[in-house]
PDB file of C-alpha atoms in Angstrom:
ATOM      1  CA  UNK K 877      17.698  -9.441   6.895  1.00 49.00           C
ATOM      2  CA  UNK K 878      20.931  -7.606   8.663  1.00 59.00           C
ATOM      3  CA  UNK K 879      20.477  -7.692  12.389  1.00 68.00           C
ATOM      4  CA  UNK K 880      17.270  -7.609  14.630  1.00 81.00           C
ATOM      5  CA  UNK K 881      14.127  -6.138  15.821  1.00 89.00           C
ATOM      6  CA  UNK K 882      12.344  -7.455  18.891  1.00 91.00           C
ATOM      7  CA  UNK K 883       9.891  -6.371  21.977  1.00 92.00           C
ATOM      8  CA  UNK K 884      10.829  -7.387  25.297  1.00 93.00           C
ATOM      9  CA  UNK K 885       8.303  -7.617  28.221  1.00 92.00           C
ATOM     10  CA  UNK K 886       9.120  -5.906  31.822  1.00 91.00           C
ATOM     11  CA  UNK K 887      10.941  -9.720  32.768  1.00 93.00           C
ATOM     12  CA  UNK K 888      13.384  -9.287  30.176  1.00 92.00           C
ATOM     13  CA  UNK K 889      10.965 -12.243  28.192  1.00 90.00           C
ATOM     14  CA  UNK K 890      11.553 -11.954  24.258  1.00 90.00           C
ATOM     15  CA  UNK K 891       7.855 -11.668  23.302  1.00 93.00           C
ATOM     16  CA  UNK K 892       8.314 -10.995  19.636  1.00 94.00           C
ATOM     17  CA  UNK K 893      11.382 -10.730  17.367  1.00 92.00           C
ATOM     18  CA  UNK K 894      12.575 -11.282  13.840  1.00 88.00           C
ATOM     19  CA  UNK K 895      16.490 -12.047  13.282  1.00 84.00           C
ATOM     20  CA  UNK K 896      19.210 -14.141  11.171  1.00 78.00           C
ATOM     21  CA  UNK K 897      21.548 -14.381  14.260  1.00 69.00           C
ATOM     22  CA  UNK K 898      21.628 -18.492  14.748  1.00 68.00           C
ATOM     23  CA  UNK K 899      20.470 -21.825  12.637  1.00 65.00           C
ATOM     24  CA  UNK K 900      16.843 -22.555  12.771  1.00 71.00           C
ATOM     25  CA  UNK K 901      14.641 -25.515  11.979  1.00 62.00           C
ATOM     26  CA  UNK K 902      17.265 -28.541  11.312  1.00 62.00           C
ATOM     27  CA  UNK K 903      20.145 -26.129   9.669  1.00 58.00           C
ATOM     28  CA  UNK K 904      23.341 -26.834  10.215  1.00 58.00           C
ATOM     29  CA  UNK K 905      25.142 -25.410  13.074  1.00 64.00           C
ATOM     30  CA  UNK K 906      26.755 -22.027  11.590  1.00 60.00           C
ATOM     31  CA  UNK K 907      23.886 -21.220   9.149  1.00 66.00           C
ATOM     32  CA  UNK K 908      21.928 -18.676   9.919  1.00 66.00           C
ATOM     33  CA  UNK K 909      18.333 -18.360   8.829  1.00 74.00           C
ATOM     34  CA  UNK K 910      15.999 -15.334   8.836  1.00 81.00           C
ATOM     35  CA  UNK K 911      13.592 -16.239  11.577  1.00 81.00           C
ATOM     36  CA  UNK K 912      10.982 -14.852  13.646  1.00 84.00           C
ATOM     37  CA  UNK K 913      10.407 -15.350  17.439  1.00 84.00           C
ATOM     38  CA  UNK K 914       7.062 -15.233  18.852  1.00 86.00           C
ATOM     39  CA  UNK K 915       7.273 -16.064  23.082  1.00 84.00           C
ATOM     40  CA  UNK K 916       8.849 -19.527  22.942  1.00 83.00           C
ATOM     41  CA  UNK K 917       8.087 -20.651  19.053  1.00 84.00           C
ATOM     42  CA  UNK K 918      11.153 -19.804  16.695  1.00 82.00           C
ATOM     43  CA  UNK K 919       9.651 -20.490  12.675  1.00 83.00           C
ATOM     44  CA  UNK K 920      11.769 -19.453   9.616  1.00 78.00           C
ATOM     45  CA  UNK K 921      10.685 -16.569   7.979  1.00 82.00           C
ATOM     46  CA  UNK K 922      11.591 -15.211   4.271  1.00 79.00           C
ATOM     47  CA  UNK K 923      13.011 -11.755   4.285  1.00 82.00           C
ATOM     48  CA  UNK K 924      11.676  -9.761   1.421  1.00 82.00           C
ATOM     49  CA  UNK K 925      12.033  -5.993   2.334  1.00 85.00           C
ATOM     50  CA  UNK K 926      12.078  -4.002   5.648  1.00 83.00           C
ATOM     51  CA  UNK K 927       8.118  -2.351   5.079  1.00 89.00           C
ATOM     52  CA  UNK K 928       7.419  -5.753   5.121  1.00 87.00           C
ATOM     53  CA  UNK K 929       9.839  -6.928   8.283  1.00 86.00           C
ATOM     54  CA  UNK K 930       7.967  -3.680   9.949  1.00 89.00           C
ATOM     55  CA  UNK K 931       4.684  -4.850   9.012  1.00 91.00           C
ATOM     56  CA  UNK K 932       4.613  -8.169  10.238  1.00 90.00           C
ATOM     57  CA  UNK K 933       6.222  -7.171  13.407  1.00 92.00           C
ATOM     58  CA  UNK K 934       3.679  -4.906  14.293  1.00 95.00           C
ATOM     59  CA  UNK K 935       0.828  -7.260  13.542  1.00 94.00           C
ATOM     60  CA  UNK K 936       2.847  -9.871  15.777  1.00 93.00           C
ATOM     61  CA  UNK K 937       3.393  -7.601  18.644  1.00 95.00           C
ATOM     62  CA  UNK K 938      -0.380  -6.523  18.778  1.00 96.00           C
ATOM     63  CA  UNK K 939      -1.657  -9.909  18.243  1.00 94.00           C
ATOM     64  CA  UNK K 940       0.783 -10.933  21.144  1.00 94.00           C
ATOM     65  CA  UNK K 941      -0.064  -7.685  23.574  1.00 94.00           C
ATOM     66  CA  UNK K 942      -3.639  -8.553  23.107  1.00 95.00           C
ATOM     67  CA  UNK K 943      -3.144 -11.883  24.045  1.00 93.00           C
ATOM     68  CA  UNK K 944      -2.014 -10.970  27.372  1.00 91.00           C
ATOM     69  CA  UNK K 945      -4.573  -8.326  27.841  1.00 91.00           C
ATOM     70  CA  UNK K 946      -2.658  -5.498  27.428  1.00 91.00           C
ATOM     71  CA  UNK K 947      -4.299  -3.494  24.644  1.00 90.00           C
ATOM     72  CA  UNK K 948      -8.058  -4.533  23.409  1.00 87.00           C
TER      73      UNK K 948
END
């Protein structure tokens, strides 16, 4: 994974994102890991190709908009 793809809500809140820009889960400081962002939780993530980035973003981001009542 090269660089990011997220969904902000009207705050500025991350509500969903996948990215490789920082460590995650006890890597050392300087390692990047491809990772996923969904509201406050940051979990690694394996990169395999970008259909499959797209894929699982949009099932996160209409999991999450349902959550907060925004589609049914």
């Amino acid at each position: 994974l090269d660089g990011q793809v997220s969904l902000h809500g009207p705050d500025g809140e991350r509500l969903v994102g996948f990215d490789n820009a920082h460590p995650v889960e006890r890597q050392k400081r300087g390692q990047a890991q491809d990772h996923r962002h969904r509201l406050r939780t940051i979990k690694g993530c394996d990169y395999r190709d970008a259909a499959t980035l797209l894929e699982d973003f949009w099932t996160m981001v209409d999991t999450v908009l349902r959550e907060r009542g925004v589609i049914p």
